[in-house]
Short mmCIF file of C-alpha atoms and ligand atoms in Angstrom, two decimals:
data_model
loop_
_atom_site.label_atom_id
_atom_site.label_comp_id
_atom_site.label_asym_id
_atom_site.label_seq_id
_atom_site.Cartn_x
_atom_site.Cartn_y
_atom_site.Cartn_z
CA MET Q 276 6.40 24.60 19.42
CA ARG Q 277 6.60 23.08 16.02
CA VAL Q 278 9.01 20.09 16.34
CA LEU Q 279 10.73 17.85 13.75
CA LEU Q 280 11.01 14.58 15.40
CA THR Q 281 13.40 12.21 13.46
CA GLY Q 282 13.20 8.58 14.47
CA ALA Q 283 9.47 9.21 15.15
CA ALA Q 284 8.52 5.24 14.25
CA GLY Q 285 11.23 3.92 16.53
CA TYR Q 286 11.07 2.72 20.16
CA VAL Q 287 11.72 5.99 21.66
CA GLY Q 288 10.25 8.01 19.08
CA ALA Q 289 6.77 6.47 19.16
CA VAL Q 290 6.42 7.52 22.87
CA ALA Q 291 8.16 10.93 22.54
CA ARG Q 292 5.61 11.85 19.88
CA ALA Q 293 2.66 11.13 22.13
CA VAL Q 294 4.28 12.84 25.04
CA LEU Q 295 5.13 15.95 23.14
CA GLU Q 296 1.81 16.22 21.56
CA ASP Q 297 0.09 15.80 24.91
CA GLU Q 298 2.10 18.85 26.03
CA GLY Q 299 0.99 20.85 23.21
CA HIS Q 300 3.72 20.63 20.77
CA ASP Q 301 3.08 20.34 17.03
CA VAL Q 302 5.15 17.36 16.03
CA VAL Q 303 6.12 16.30 12.58
CA GLY Q 304 7.52 12.76 12.62
CA LEU Q 305 10.40 11.80 10.07
CA ASP Q 306 11.55 8.25 9.74
CA THR Q 307 12.69 5.72 6.99
CA GLY Q 308 10.50 3.13 8.62
CA LEU Q 309 13.11 0.26 9.06
CA TYR Q 310 10.79 -1.11 11.93
CA ASP Q 311 7.41 -0.37 10.42
CA GLY Q 312 5.01 -3.25 11.21
CA CYS Q 313 7.11 -4.27 14.37
CA ASP Q 314 4.33 -3.32 16.65
CA LEU Q 315 3.36 -4.27 20.22
CA GLY Q 316 -0.35 -3.96 20.15
CA VAL Q 317 -1.71 -0.81 18.36
CA ALA Q 318 0.67 0.70 15.75
CA PRO Q 319 1.85 4.24 16.24
CA PRO Q 320 0.36 6.93 13.95
CA PRO Q 321 1.86 7.00 10.38
CA THR Q 322 5.01 8.77 9.74
CA ASP Q 323 4.59 12.24 8.26
CA LEU Q 324 7.73 12.33 6.29
CA ARG Q 325 8.84 8.88 5.21
CA LEU Q 326 12.37 10.03 4.34
CA ASP Q 327 16.07 8.83 4.95
CA VAL Q 328 17.76 11.22 7.28
CA ARG Q 329 20.66 11.24 4.79
CA ASP Q 330 18.41 12.75 2.10
CA VAL Q 331 17.02 15.66 4.22
CA GLU Q 332 17.10 19.09 2.22
CA GLU Q 333 16.66 22.55 3.61
CA ARG Q 334 13.08 22.63 2.42
CA HIS Q 335 12.16 19.95 4.91
CA LEU Q 336 13.17 22.30 7.80
CA ASP Q 337 10.81 25.12 7.05
CA GLY Q 338 8.96 26.49 10.02
CA PHE Q 339 10.25 24.46 12.98
CA GLY Q 340 11.39 25.76 16.35
CA ALA Q 341 13.21 22.72 17.10
CA VAL Q 342 14.61 19.40 15.85
CA VAL Q 343 14.59 16.37 18.15
CA HIS Q 344 17.02 13.99 16.51
CA LEU Q 345 16.51 10.35 17.44
CA ALA Q 346 16.95 8.62 13.97
CA ALA Q 347 19.98 6.33 14.11
CA LEU Q 348 21.18 2.78 13.98
CA SER Q 349 20.50 2.47 17.58
CA ASN Q 350 22.56 -0.09 19.31
CA ASP Q 351 25.99 -1.76 19.46
CA PRO Q 352 25.23 -4.97 17.37
CA VAL Q 353 23.54 -2.99 14.62
CA GLY Q 354 26.50 -0.62 14.58
CA ASP Q 355 28.94 -3.45 14.44
CA LEU Q 356 27.29 -4.75 11.29
CA ASP Q 357 28.99 -1.98 9.21
CA PRO Q 358 30.72 0.50 11.35
CA ALA Q 359 31.29 2.95 8.18
CA LEU Q 360 27.45 2.98 7.56
CA THR Q 361 26.99 3.69 11.39
CA TYR Q 362 29.25 6.80 11.07
CA ALA Q 363 27.29 7.77 7.67
CA ILE Q 364 23.94 7.46 9.31
CA ASN Q 365 24.61 8.37 12.87
CA HIS Q 366 27.44 11.10 12.49
CA GLU Q 367 27.47 12.49 8.96
CA ALA Q 368 23.73 12.66 8.52
CA THR Q 369 23.33 14.19 11.84
CA VAL Q 370 25.70 16.99 11.02
CA ARG Q 371 23.94 17.65 7.60
CA LEU Q 372 20.64 17.60 9.28
CA ALA Q 373 21.94 20.17 11.98
CA GLU Q 374 23.60 22.27 9.17
CA VAL Q 375 20.27 22.68 7.16
CA ALA Q 376 18.34 23.28 10.22
CA ARG Q 377 20.72 26.11 11.28
CA ALA Q 378 20.47 27.50 7.87
CA ARG Q 379 16.69 27.45 8.08
CA GLY Q 380 16.59 29.31 11.47
CA VAL Q 381 15.72 26.25 13.64
CA GLU Q 382 16.91 27.47 17.21
CA ARG Q 383 17.09 24.18 19.09
CA PHE Q 384 18.57 20.86 18.18
CA VAL Q 385 17.92 18.19 20.82
CA PHE Q 386 20.43 15.25 20.00
CA ALA Q 387 19.82 11.72 21.37
CA SER Q 388 23.20 10.87 22.76
CA SER Q 389 24.15 7.96 24.99
CA CYS Q 390 25.75 7.17 28.31
CA SER Q 391 27.51 4.44 26.50
CA MET Q 392 30.06 6.97 25.42
CA TYR Q 393 31.70 6.47 28.94
CA GLY Q 394 32.80 3.04 28.00
CA THR Q 395 34.11 1.02 30.86
CA SER Q 396 34.16 3.28 34.00
CA GLY Q 397 33.03 0.23 36.10
CA ALA Q 398 32.23 0.43 39.74
CA ALA Q 399 34.29 3.46 40.57
CA ALA Q 400 32.54 6.69 41.66
CA ALA Q 401 29.59 7.64 39.28
CA ILE Q 402 30.83 9.82 36.55
CA ASP Q 403 29.41 13.24 35.33
CA GLU Q 404 29.40 14.98 32.07
CA SER Q 405 33.10 16.25 32.52
CA ALA Q 406 34.45 12.54 32.52
CA PRO Q 407 36.60 11.51 29.76
CA LEU Q 408 34.77 9.85 26.79
CA ALA Q 409 35.89 6.27 26.15
CA PRO Q 410 33.59 4.75 23.51
CA ILE Q 411 34.20 1.04 22.87
CA THR Q 412 31.84 0.45 20.05
CA ALA Q 413 31.13 2.13 16.57
CA TYR Q 414 27.83 3.08 17.95
CA ALA Q 415 29.16 4.94 20.90
CA GLU Q 416 32.01 6.42 18.78
CA SER Q 417 29.22 7.88 16.52
CA LYS Q 418 27.68 9.66 19.39
CA VAL Q 419 31.04 11.12 20.37
CA ARG Q 420 31.71 12.55 17.00
CA SER Q 421 28.23 13.92 16.63
CA GLU Q 422 28.57 15.77 19.84
CA HIS Q 423 31.81 17.06 18.89
CA SER Q 424 30.69 18.27 15.32
CA LEU Q 425 27.27 19.76 16.69
CA SER Q 426 29.15 21.75 19.42
CA ALA Q 427 31.07 23.46 16.45
CA LEU Q 428 27.84 24.63 14.88
CA ALA Q 429 26.52 26.28 17.97
CA ASP Q 430 26.01 30.10 17.53
CA ASP Q 431 23.65 32.90 18.65
CA GLY Q 432 20.77 31.57 16.52
CA PHE Q 433 21.60 27.81 17.01
CA SER Q 434 21.66 25.93 20.17
CA PRO Q 435 22.49 22.17 20.05
CA VAL Q 436 21.92 20.01 23.28
CA PHE Q 437 23.07 16.67 24.01
CA LEU Q 438 20.99 14.31 26.13
CA ARG Q 439 23.24 11.35 27.14
CA PHE Q 440 20.48 8.82 27.77
CA ALA Q 441 20.84 5.93 30.01
CA THR Q 442 19.60 2.58 28.63
CA ALA Q 443 15.94 2.67 27.86
CA TYR Q 444 13.26 0.26 29.17
CA GLY Q 445 9.44 0.26 29.23
CA VAL Q 446 6.42 -0.20 26.88
CA SER Q 447 6.18 1.59 23.54
CA PRO Q 448 4.09 0.57 20.45
CA ARG Q 449 7.61 0.01 18.81
CA LEU Q 450 8.87 -2.16 21.54
CA ARG Q 451 12.51 -3.37 21.63
CA LEU Q 452 13.50 -6.44 23.26
CA ASP Q 453 17.19 -5.96 22.76
CA VAL Q 454 17.47 -3.61 25.74
CA VAL Q 455 18.28 -5.28 29.03
CA LEU Q 456 15.14 -4.94 31.24
CA ASN Q 457 12.59 -5.48 28.44
CA ASN Q 458 14.73 -8.54 27.54
CA LEU Q 459 14.83 -10.02 31.08
CA VAL Q 460 11.17 -9.54 31.49
CA GLY Q 461 10.50 -11.20 28.18
CA TRP Q 462 12.59 -14.35 29.37
CA ALA Q 463 10.67 -14.52 32.60
CA VAL Q 464 7.29 -14.14 30.99
CA THR Q 465 7.66 -16.46 28.17
CA THR Q 466 10.01 -19.29 29.59
CA GLY Q 467 9.77 -18.88 33.48
CA ALA Q 468 13.48 -18.14 33.52
CA VAL Q 469 15.28 -14.98 33.80
CA ARG Q 470 18.25 -15.67 31.40
CA LEU Q 471 21.23 -13.27 31.76
CA GLN Q 472 23.62 -12.87 28.78
CA SER Q 473 26.35 -11.87 30.90
CA ASP Q 474 27.74 -12.67 34.44
CA GLY Q 475 25.62 -9.67 35.69
CA SER Q 476 28.60 -7.79 37.29
CA ALA Q 477 28.16 -4.86 35.03
CA TRP Q 478 26.70 -1.44 36.13
CA ARG Q 479 24.04 0.16 33.82
CA PRO Q 480 21.93 3.20 34.45
CA LEU Q 481 18.35 2.99 33.12
CA ILE Q 482 15.62 5.39 32.09
CA HIS Q 483 11.94 4.71 31.06
CA VAL Q 484 11.05 5.73 27.50
CA GLU Q 485 8.34 8.13 28.78
CA ASP Q 486 11.00 9.72 31.10
CA MET Q 487 13.24 10.05 28.10
CA ALA Q 488 10.57 12.00 26.33
CA ARG Q 489 9.96 14.13 29.40
CA ALA Q 490 13.71 14.92 29.36
CA VAL Q 491 13.36 16.10 25.67
CA SER Q 492 10.41 18.12 26.68
CA ALA Q 493 12.49 19.86 29.48
CA ALA Q 494 15.10 20.75 26.84
CA LEU Q 495 12.54 22.33 24.77
CA SER Q 496 10.94 24.38 27.40
CA VAL Q 497 13.84 26.01 29.41
CA PRO Q 498 15.37 29.19 28.33
CA ARG Q 499 17.74 28.47 25.37
CA GLU Q 500 20.81 29.76 27.30
CA ARG Q 501 20.43 27.02 29.89
CA ILE Q 502 20.84 24.25 27.24
CA HIS Q 503 23.07 25.99 24.67
CA GLY Q 504 25.81 23.54 23.70
CA GLN Q 505 25.44 21.57 26.89
CA ALA Q 506 25.57 17.84 27.54
CA PHE Q 507 23.27 16.34 30.35
CA ASN Q 508 23.22 12.74 31.42
CA ALA Q 509 19.61 11.70 31.33
CA GLY Q 510 18.53 9.35 34.01
CA ALA Q 511 18.65 9.38 37.76
CA ASP Q 512 21.23 8.65 40.39
CA GLU Q 513 19.19 5.83 42.05
CA ALA Q 514 18.60 4.20 38.70
CA ASN Q 515 22.12 2.94 38.34
CA TYR Q 516 21.70 -0.93 38.56
CA LEU Q 517 23.86 -3.95 38.67
CA ILE Q 518 22.63 -6.39 35.77
CA ARG Q 519 22.23 -9.16 38.37
CA ASP Q 520 20.24 -6.99 40.70
CA LEU Q 521 17.67 -6.32 37.74
CA ALA Q 522 17.55 -10.10 37.08
CA LEU Q 523 16.54 -10.68 40.74
CA LEU Q 524 14.16 -7.94 40.64
CA VAL Q 525 12.48 -9.48 37.55
CA GLY Q 526 12.38 -12.70 39.27
CA GLU Q 527 10.25 -10.87 42.16
CA VAL Q 528 8.00 -9.12 39.68
CA VAL Q 529 7.15 -12.31 37.55
CA PRO Q 530 6.22 -14.82 40.10
CA GLY Q 531 7.80 -18.31 39.90
CA ALA Q 532 10.46 -17.03 37.50
CA VAL Q 533 14.08 -18.47 38.23
CA VAL Q 534 17.20 -16.59 37.55
CA GLU Q 535 19.75 -18.30 35.13
CA LEU Q 536 23.13 -17.40 33.67
CA ALA Q 537 23.01 -18.00 29.87
CA GLU Q 538 25.28 -20.60 28.54
CA GLY Q 539 29.00 -19.24 28.07
CA ALA Q 540 28.05 -15.94 29.83
CA GLY Q 541 30.99 -13.80 30.46
CA THR Q 542 31.69 -10.21 31.81
CA ASP Q 543 30.02 -7.46 29.74
CA PRO Q 544 32.82 -4.75 29.31
CA ARG Q 545 30.18 -1.90 29.00
CA SER Q 546 29.88 -1.20 32.55
CA TYR Q 547 29.28 2.45 33.78
CA ARG Q 548 27.72 4.15 36.85
CA VAL Q 549 26.55 7.68 35.91
CA ASP Q 550 25.96 10.84 37.89
CA PHE Q 551 22.70 12.50 36.95
CA SER Q 552 22.69 15.55 39.30
CA ARG Q 553 23.05 18.20 36.39
CA ILE Q 554 19.89 17.32 34.76
CA ALA Q 555 18.11 17.37 37.91
CA ASP Q 556 19.52 20.62 39.15
CA GLU Q 557 19.40 22.54 35.85
CA LEU Q 558 16.49 21.15 33.98
CA ALA Q 559 14.45 19.98 37.13
CA PHE Q 560 14.34 16.61 35.67
CA ARG Q 561 12.93 13.82 37.76
CA PRO Q 562 12.01 10.52 36.47
CA GLU Q 563 8.47 9.16 37.28
CA TRP Q 564 9.36 5.48 36.61
CA ASP Q 565 11.80 2.99 38.24
CA ALA Q 566 12.97 -0.50 37.15
CA ARG Q 567 10.36 -2.23 39.38
CA SER Q 568 7.25 -0.30 37.99
CA GLY Q 569 8.88 -0.53 34.70
CA ALA Q 570 9.16 -4.39 34.79
CA GLU Q 571 5.63 -4.70 36.02
CA GLN Q 572 4.37 -2.59 33.23
CA LEU Q 573 6.21 -4.75 30.74
CA ALA Q 574 5.04 -8.08 32.22
CA ARG Q 575 1.41 -6.80 32.01
CA ALA Q 576 1.98 -5.61 28.24
CA TYR Q 577 3.67 -8.90 27.29
CA ARG Q 578 0.82 -10.96 28.90
CA SER Q 579 -1.77 -8.77 27.12
CA VAL Q 580 -0.50 -9.77 23.75
CA GLU Q 581 0.19 -13.45 24.84
CA MET Q 582 3.73 -13.13 24.02
CA ASP Q 583 5.24 -16.61 23.65
CA GLU Q 584 8.62 -17.92 23.02
CA ALA Q 585 8.16 -17.75 19.21
CA MET Q 586 7.16 -13.91 19.36
CA PHE Q 587 9.99 -13.27 21.89
CA SER Q 588 12.68 -14.78 19.70
CA SER Q 589 11.35 -13.50 16.36
CA ASP Q 590 12.86 -10.49 14.45
CA ARG Q 591 9.88 -8.19 15.38
CA PHE Q 592 11.41 -6.58 18.46
CA VAL Q 593 15.18 -7.07 17.77
CA ARG Q 594 16.67 -4.38 15.77
CA LEU Q 595 19.70 -6.29 14.27
CA ALA Q 596 17.49 -9.30 13.50
CA ARG Q 597 14.99 -7.09 11.69
CA VAL Q 598 17.70 -5.38 9.69
CA LYS Q 599 19.11 -8.82 8.74
CA THR Q 600 15.71 -10.08 7.58
CA LEU Q 601 15.17 -6.96 5.41
CA LEU Q 602 18.58 -7.35 3.84
CA ALA Q 603 18.08 -11.09 3.19
CA ALA Q 604 14.76 -10.45 1.62
CA GLY Q 605 16.40 -7.84 -0.68
CA ARG Q 606 14.00 -5.20 0.66
CA ILE Q 607 16.89 -2.89 1.74
CA ASP Q 608 20.37 -2.68 0.36
CA GLU Q 609 23.76 -2.81 1.90
CA GLU Q 610 23.41 0.89 2.70
CA LEU Q 611 20.22 0.22 4.44
CA ARG Q 612 18.08 1.96 1.80
CA TRP Q 613 14.78 0.70 0.52
CA THR Q 614 15.10 -1.13 -2.81
CA ALA Q 615 12.63 -1.09 -5.83
CA LEU Q 616 11.45 -4.60 -4.60
CA SER Q 617 10.42 -3.10 -1.25
CA GLU Q 618 8.49 -0.34 -3.10
CA ARG Q 619 6.57 -2.96 -5.04
CA ILE Q 620 5.69 -4.94 -1.87
CA THR Q 621 4.48 -1.86 -0.12
CA ALA Q 622 2.68 -0.36 -3.13
N1 LIG S 122 16.90 2.72 23.44
C1 LIG S 122 18.05 3.09 24.21
O1 LIG S 122 18.43 2.40 25.20
C2 LIG S 122 18.85 4.51 24.01
C3 LIG S 122 19.94 4.70 24.78
C4 LIG S 122 20.52 5.86 24.61
C5 LIG S 122 20.34 6.63 23.41
N2 LIG S 122 19.48 6.20 22.62
C6 LIG S 122 19.22 6.83 21.30
O2 LIG S 122 17.85 7.17 21.09
C7 LIG S 122 17.55 7.18 19.68
C8 LIG S 122 16.36 6.49 19.56
O3 LIG S 122 16.62 5.07 19.87
P1 LIG S 122 15.50 3.88 19.82
O4 LIG S 122 15.75 3.06 20.92
O5 LIG S 122 14.13 4.53 19.46
O6 LIG S 122 15.89 3.21 18.39
P2 LIG S 122 15.04 2.54 17.32
O7 LIG S 122 16.03 1.66 16.40
O8 LIG S 122 13.89 1.98 17.94
O9 LIG S 122 14.58 3.66 16.42
C9 LIG S 122 15.49 4.40 15.51
C10 LIG S 122 14.39 4.93 14.39
O10 LIG S 122 15.39 5.61 13.59
C11 LIG S 122 15.03 5.23 12.14
N3 LIG S 122 16.12 5.33 11.29
C12 LIG S 122 17.33 4.62 11.25
N4 LIG S 122 18.04 5.00 10.27
C13 LIG S 122 17.49 5.98 9.57
C14 LIG S 122 17.74 6.81 8.48
N5 LIG S 122 18.96 6.62 7.88
N6 LIG S 122 16.87 7.79 8.15
C15 LIG S 122 15.63 7.91 8.85
N7 LIG S 122 15.21 7.20 9.86
C16 LIG S 122 16.31 6.25 10.21
C17 LIG S 122 14.47 3.90 12.34
O11 LIG S 122 13.58 3.45 11.23
C18 LIG S 122 13.79 3.72 13.66
O12 LIG S 122 12.44 4.12 13.58
C19 LIG S 122 18.71 6.86 19.05
O13 LIG S 122 19.58 7.96 18.55
C20 LIG S 122 19.43 5.98 20.08
O14 LIG S 122 20.91 6.03 19.75
C21 LIG S 122 18.67 5.11 22.86
#
């Protein structure tokens, strides 16, 4: 299938592109390139369409069977930088992209949603897709609004599907260190201590980036009526972890690392245990990775690039820090669009 993959140059996108191409899809990557150059090892292939998703026009959607929409301000801290901008990029541009895709006859629209829309369910029974949505950040709210608006666009010729991903981990050429397991392994490898930013009592479901790509692939390959207008939690029941158990696991995987609470650590209100039976039953999705194999993979990758504390604490792998660097250097404006200065630097 010919697939337009937005966010192709990001953490998930760089892996998803490779996985989808391996499965025979013809992938065209679209991305504005906020994290270009932020590579772990070998850079991902260049983006085919270096375009802001807010500027997509109908002509960009010609000839695709599906859109896989990953492009977004991708976490709570970046979303909190400017909530209105988060809604403009994550919600309004999503709706417009879907409208032009529908107008051009694209049949499937796979939307990267998030389990963070469940908010603070805590340790109560795991929650499924019918649970009330209780977003507590602009980022999570942007996902709720997007699902709502995309549902309204579903019709005989256009099938949106919402993959409510667990929190990602694992190696990608566009690594992020601001997701929990990648971060904990980074502390362990570069300092010998696993430093928790909270008291570790929150529940968090996890999924490996390669398994995220395989979930996307499942949504592209099943008959359209199975996914039409549906939400699927994307992860595995056994991959709901207490953050402190993840820290202990990392302490085992990285020999000699001690587990420490970061100074002033409090309780993280974003705590949720999620039921993933639907994606298992209806899309036959089973993750191939777990937190232990992922932590081992991460530790190997960090050592192979000789990651030290300076690299670990730089802006290269932390989305909010990178955006702030680009803003301070005048390379992007306050709407996160590239400036003329940036065009001169990259010319
Ligand atoms: N990583 C996770 O834990 C996780 C969990 C649940 C859902 N998701 C969702 O998956 C998607 C991908 O996340 P990620 O971790 O790869 O994030 P990322 O920040 O690494 O990648 C996002 C990509 O989108 C691009 N982008 C941002 N604004 C854009 C714009 N206006 N126009 C075009 N491109 C733009 C960026 O340049 C970047 O390459 C996001 O929608 C995110 O919300 C991620």
